[in-house]
Coordinates of C-alpha atoms in Angstrom, one line a residue:
M1 CA -2.8 39.6 70.6
K2 CA -2.4 43.3 70.4
F3 CA -3.8 45.0 67.6
A4 CA -3.2 48.5 66.3
M5 CA -5.7 49.5 64.4
I6 CA -5.2 52.2 61.2
G7 CA -8.4 54.3 60.6
A8 CA -10.1 54.7 62.9
G9 CA -13.6 54.9 60.4
A10 CA -16.8 53.1 60.7
M11 CA -15.1 49.8 59.8
G12 CA -12.0 50.1 61.7
L13 CA -14.4 51.3 64.6
R14 CA -16.6 48.0 64.6
Y15 CA -13.9 45.6 64.1
G16 CA -11.5 46.9 67.1
I17 CA -14.1 47.5 69.6
L18 CA -15.2 43.5 68.9
L19 CA -11.0 42.6 69.2
Q20 CA -11.1 44.2 72.1
E21 CA -14.1 43.2 73.8
A22 CA -13.2 39.9 72.0
G23 CA -10.0 40.2 75.3
N24 CA -7.5 41.6 72.9
D25 CA -5.5 44.8 73.0
V26 CA -6.2 47.7 70.9
T27 CA -5.2 50.9 70.3
F28 CA -6.9 53.2 67.2
I29 CA -4.4 55.5 65.1
D30 CA -6.6 58.1 63.3
T31 CA -6.0 61.6 61.5
W32 CA -9.3 63.4 61.4
Q33 CA -9.0 66.4 64.5
P34 CA -12.4 67.2 64.4
H35 CA -13.1 63.1 65.4
I36 CA -10.5 62.6 67.6
D37 CA -11.6 65.9 69.4
K38 CA -14.8 64.4 70.3
I39 CA -13.3 60.2 70.7
R40 CA -11.4 62.5 73.6
E41 CA -13.5 65.4 75.2
Q42 CA -16.0 62.4 75.8
G43 CA -13.6 59.8 76.8
G44 CA -14.2 57.5 74.8
V45 CA -16.5 56.6 70.9
Y46 CA -20.1 56.1 71.5
V47 CA -21.2 53.1 70.2
M48 CA -25.4 52.4 68.3
R49 CA -26.8 49.1 67.0
D50 CA -29.1 49.8 64.9
H51 CA -29.0 53.1 66.1
K52 CA -30.4 51.5 69.5
D53 CA -28.4 51.3 73.1
R54 CA -26.1 54.6 72.6
H55 CA -23.2 53.6 75.1
L56 CA -19.9 55.0 75.9
T57 CA -17.3 52.8 74.8
K58 CA -13.7 52.9 75.8
I59 CA -10.8 53.8 73.5
K60 CA -6.9 54.2 73.4
L61 CA -7.0 57.1 69.9
E62 CA -3.6 58.0 68.9
T63 CA -2.2 60.2 66.3
P64 CA 0.6 58.7 63.1
E65 CA 2.9 61.3 65.1
T66 CA 2.4 59.7 69.1
F67 CA 1.9 56.4 68.2
D68 CA 5.4 54.2 69.2
G69 CA 3.8 50.7 70.4
H70 CA 5.1 47.1 69.4
P71 CA 1.2 45.2 67.8
D72 CA 1.3 42.3 66.6
M73 CA -0.9 43.0 63.5
F74 CA -1.7 46.8 62.0
I75 CA -5.2 46.2 60.9
F76 CA -5.9 49.3 58.0
F77 CA -9.0 50.5 57.3
T78 CA -8.6 53.8 55.5
K79 CA -10.0 54.5 53.0
Q80 CA -8.8 53.5 48.8
M81 CA -7.4 57.4 48.6
Q82 CA -5.9 57.7 52.8
L83 CA -4.1 54.8 52.6
Q84 CA -0.9 55.9 51.1
D85 CA -0.7 59.2 53.8
Y86 CA -1.0 57.4 56.1
L87 CA 1.3 54.9 55.5
D88 CA 3.8 57.8 55.1
R89 CA 2.7 59.1 58.5
C90 CA 2.8 56.0 60.2
Q91 CA 6.1 53.9 58.8
H92 CA 8.6 55.5 61.4
F93 CA 7.1 52.7 63.8
F94 CA 6.7 49.5 61.2
H95 CA 8.9 46.7 62.4
K96 CA 9.8 43.8 60.0
D97 CA 8.0 41.5 62.8
Q98 CA 5.0 42.9 62.5
Y99 CA 1.6 41.9 60.1
A100 CA -0.8 43.7 58.1
F101 CA -4.3 42.7 58.0
T102 CA -6.7 44.2 55.8
A103 CA -10.6 44.0 54.4
M104 CA -10.9 47.7 52.7
N105 CA -12.9 48.3 50.2
G106 CA -11.8 47.9 46.2
M107 CA -8.2 47.6 44.8
G108 CA -4.9 49.2 44.8
H109 CA -3.9 48.7 48.5
I110 CA -2.2 45.2 49.1
E111 CA 0.5 47.1 46.3
K112 CA 0.8 49.5 48.3
L113 CA 1.7 47.6 51.8
Q114 CA 4.3 45.0 50.1
K115 CA 6.5 48.5 49.9
Y116 CA 6.5 48.6 54.2
F117 CA 5.2 44.1 54.8
A118 CA 7.0 41.2 53.4
D119 CA 4.4 38.6 51.3
D120 CA 4.1 36.0 53.9
K121 CA 3.3 38.8 56.6
I122 CA 0.3 40.6 54.3
I123 CA -3.6 39.0 55.2
G124 CA -6.3 40.3 52.8
A125 CA -9.8 39.7 53.5
T126 CA -13.4 41.1 52.1
A127 CA -16.6 42.4 54.7
L128 CA -20.0 41.5 54.4
I129 CA -21.0 44.0 57.5
A130 CA -22.3 47.4 57.1
T131 CA -21.8 50.3 59.6
V132 CA -22.0 53.7 59.3
L133 CA -20.2 56.6 61.0
P134 CA -23.2 59.3 61.5
G135 CA -20.6 62.0 62.9
P136 CA -17.5 62.9 64.9
G137 CA -17.4 60.4 67.8
E138 CA -19.8 57.6 67.3
V139 CA -20.6 54.7 65.5
D140 CA -23.3 52.9 64.2
F141 CA -23.2 48.7 64.1
M142 CA -26.1 48.2 61.5
G143 CA -27.0 44.4 61.4
K144 CA -27.8 41.9 65.7
R145 CA -24.8 40.8 67.2
G146 CA -23.1 38.1 65.3
A147 CA -24.4 39.2 61.7
G148 CA -22.3 39.7 58.4
K149 CA -19.7 37.9 57.3
M150 CA -16.4 38.0 55.8
N151 CA -13.4 35.9 53.9
M152 CA -9.8 36.0 54.7
C153 CA -6.6 34.5 53.1
P154 CA -2.2 35.5 53.8
L155 CA -1.5 37.1 50.7
N156 CA 1.4 33.9 50.3
E157 CA -2.2 31.4 50.2
K158 CA 0.2 30.1 53.6
P159 CA -1.6 30.1 56.8
D160 CA 0.8 30.3 60.3
A161 CA 0.6 30.6 63.5
T162 CA 0.1 34.0 63.7
C163 CA -2.9 33.8 60.9
K164 CA -4.7 31.2 62.4
E165 CA -5.0 33.7 65.9
L166 CA -6.2 36.4 63.8
F167 CA -9.1 33.7 62.4
N168 CA -9.4 32.3 66.4
Q169 CA -10.0 36.5 66.8
L170 CA -12.1 36.6 64.6
Q171 CA -14.6 34.0 64.8
K172 CA -14.7 35.0 69.6
A173 CA -15.2 38.8 67.8
Q174 CA -17.8 37.4 65.6
M175 CA -16.8 38.5 63.2
N176 CA -17.7 34.6 61.9
P177 CA -14.5 34.2 59.7
T178 CA -13.6 31.8 56.6
L179 CA -10.4 31.1 55.5
T180 CA -10.0 30.6 51.7
D181 CA -7.4 29.5 49.9
D182 CA -7.3 31.7 47.2
F183 CA -6.4 35.5 47.6
T184 CA -6.7 37.1 44.5
G185 CA -9.8 35.7 43.8
T186 CA -11.4 36.0 47.5
L187 CA -10.2 39.8 47.3
M188 CA -11.8 40.3 43.9
T189 CA -15.1 38.0 44.7
K190 CA -16.4 41.0 46.7
V191 CA -14.8 43.9 44.8
I192 CA -17.6 42.7 41.9
F193 CA -19.7 42.6 44.9
N194 CA -19.8 46.0 45.3
S195 CA -19.4 47.0 42.2
V196 CA -23.1 46.5 41.6
I197 CA -24.5 47.2 45.6
N198 CA -21.9 50.5 46.1
T199 CA -22.5 52.1 42.8
I200 CA -26.1 51.7 42.0
C201 CA -26.8 52.9 45.5
T202 CA -25.0 55.7 45.9
M203 CA -25.6 57.2 41.4
F204 CA -29.3 56.5 42.2
E205 CA -29.6 57.3 46.2
L206 CA -30.6 54.3 46.7
P207 CA -31.2 51.6 50.9
M208 CA -29.5 48.4 49.6
G209 CA -33.8 47.2 49.7
E210 CA -35.1 49.3 47.5
F211 CA -32.2 48.3 45.3
G212 CA -32.9 45.2 46.0
N213 CA -37.4 44.7 45.5
F214 CA -36.9 46.9 41.6
P215 CA -37.8 44.5 39.5
G216 CA -35.0 45.2 37.2
A217 CA -32.1 44.6 39.8
Y218 CA -31.3 41.1 38.7
Q219 CA -30.6 42.1 34.9
M220 CA -28.7 45.6 35.8
G221 CA -26.4 43.7 38.4
R222 CA -26.4 40.3 36.3
Q223 CA -24.8 42.8 33.5
L224 CA -22.1 44.2 35.9
I225 CA -21.7 40.5 37.4
D226 CA -21.6 38.4 33.7
E227 CA -18.8 41.6 32.1
A228 CA -16.2 41.4 35.3
Y229 CA -17.0 37.1 36.0
D230 CA -15.6 36.7 31.9
I231 CA -13.1 38.9 32.7
C232 CA -11.5 37.5 36.0
A233 CA -11.8 34.4 33.0
R234 CA -9.7 36.4 31.0
A235 CA -7.2 36.9 34.1
G236 CA -7.1 33.9 35.0
I237 CA -8.8 34.9 39.1
K238 CA -10.8 31.6 40.2
L239 CA -13.4 33.9 41.6
V240 CA -14.8 32.4 45.3
S241 CA -18.1 31.7 44.6
S242 CA -20.2 31.6 40.6
R243 CA -21.7 33.6 39.0
D244 CA -25.1 32.5 40.0
E245 CA -24.9 32.4 43.7
E246 CA -23.0 35.8 43.2
M247 CA -26.5 37.3 43.1
A248 CA -28.0 34.4 45.3
A249 CA -25.7 36.9 47.5
L250 CA -26.6 40.3 46.1
D251 CA -31.0 39.8 46.6
H252 CA -30.2 38.9 50.5
N253 CA -28.6 41.3 51.4
T254 CA -30.1 43.2 49.6
R255 CA -33.5 42.7 51.1
I256 CA -32.4 40.6 53.8
D257 CA -29.7 40.8 55.7
M258 CA -29.4 45.3 54.7
P259 CA -32.3 46.3 53.1
L260 CA -32.2 49.5 55.0
H261 CA -28.4 50.0 55.0
Y262 CA -26.8 52.9 52.9
P263 CA -23.3 51.7 51.4
S264 CA -20.3 53.5 52.5
M265 CA -19.5 54.9 48.7
Y266 CA -22.8 56.7 49.0
Q267 CA -22.2 57.8 52.4
D268 CA -19.2 58.9 51.4
M269 CA -21.0 60.9 48.6
T270 CA -23.9 62.3 50.6
K271 CA -20.7 64.4 52.5
D272 CA -19.1 65.0 49.5
R273 CA -16.3 63.2 50.2
P274 CA -14.4 61.6 47.6
T275 CA -15.9 57.9 46.5
E276 CA -14.0 54.5 45.9
V277 CA -15.9 53.9 42.5
D278 CA -12.3 54.0 40.2
Y279 CA -10.9 51.5 42.3
I280 CA -14.0 49.4 42.3
N281 CA -16.1 49.6 39.2
G282 CA -12.8 51.3 37.2
Y283 CA -10.2 48.5 38.3
I284 CA -12.2 46.5 37.0
A285 CA -13.0 47.8 33.7
D286 CA -9.3 49.0 33.4
L287 CA -7.8 45.4 34.3
G288 CA -10.1 43.6 31.4
R289 CA -8.3 46.6 29.1
K290 CA -5.6 44.6 30.1
Y291 CA -6.7 41.5 28.9
H292 CA -8.0 42.9 25.9
Y293 CA -12.6 43.2 26.9
E294 CA -14.3 46.0 27.3
A295 CA -16.4 46.4 30.8
S296 CA -18.0 49.4 28.6
T297 CA -20.8 48.8 31.5
H298 CA -18.8 49.3 34.4
L299 CA -16.9 52.2 32.1
F300 CA -20.8 54.1 32.6
V301 CA -21.1 53.1 35.7
T302 CA -17.8 54.9 36.9
Q303 CA -18.2 58.1 35.5
A304 CA -22.0 57.5 36.5
V305 CA -20.8 58.3 39.7
H306 CA -17.8 61.5 38.6
L307 CA -21.2 62.5 37.7
A308 CA -23.5 61.8 40.7
E309 CA -20.2 63.6 42.7
F310 CA -19.8 66.4 40.1
H311 CA -23.9 67.5 40.4
R312 CA -23.6 67.3 44.5
Q313 CA -19.8 70.0 44.3
N314 CA -22.3 71.5 42.1
L315 CA -24.9 72.7 44.2
A316 CA -22.6 72.7 47.1
K317 CA -21.3 76.2 45.3
Q318 CA -24.3 77.0 44.1
R319 CA -25.6 77.2 47.8
A320 CA -22.2 78.7 49.1
I321 CA -23.4 81.9 46.8
K322 CA -26.8 82.3 47.3
A323 CA -25.6 82.4 51.2
K324 CA -23.2 85.2 50.1
Q325 CA -25.5 87.1 48.2
T326 CA -27.8 86.9 51.3
E327 CA -25.3 87.9 53.6
T328 CA -24.6 91.3 51.6
Q329 CA -28.2 91.8 50.3
T330 CA -28.6 91.5 54.9
A331 CA -25.5 93.0 55.7
E332 CA -26.8 96.2 53.0
Q333 CA -30.1 96.5 54.4
A334 CA -28.6 97.5 57.2
Q335 CA -26.2 99.8 56.7
T336 CA -29.3 101.5 54.9
A337 CA -31.7 101.0 57.8

């Protein structure tokens, strides 16, 4: 198949490179200039797996303004708050015969995609796959080859030939896909998973294993999950796993599969980028209000993550002021001397 990967961040690179290695034609489209410059300077992306075997992989890279291809499918892997800008800048090469596939975190992206693609050409997915972008021009795939899994479902819940071919290519790329039959339930199940792992690990700056091994992890996770499942029951959303299965998945992923991994939300916060908490816990809380359910724990966690962001921003400002004062003092001392 012929793909265009919109967003060449950690997950975009992992999906795109593995699909490329499986024999597909992949072009990456990105807007982060230091990343673009580094990839072009190197002649590709440096790829690692669990911090080892660093090697250069050649890729085709364009910006929204330079791309003029006609792929079978666009894969969207941006942050929720970046998506609209990408869509605005890329819409000139969208055509009615093309598909949109996404496994982005959070909720809110599907409604944006519907403005550009027909419902029968949108495929949603969720991924339990860990990847890190250490810096411009390099990516670290976490876990051994074939680690992780994903669920996928077309928006109209009627898989056509193109959807099935995408499934086949993802299988070849060892992404371990499962084709489900409930679109909203599939996406919401992952949102609920992220509402525990991403936010708690981000607030306390913990790797996933440290949270999973904490004696109170079950109680903390269960409180968030119960609220979210209660809301989904009121909304008529059929989730693809039970509460107990979701708790078991949390336990397995934190303590066994990815104990050393820091979630993407943590990675964003530590690099002073906005987090997606409003599209995860905030989305669950907003959905609760719609159905007259006050998700007090999700509301608290949403604000707690914003407090952590606020604290880091203040620390950065204080460091900048201190650095400026030191610079001024040094200059004054040099003049006196």
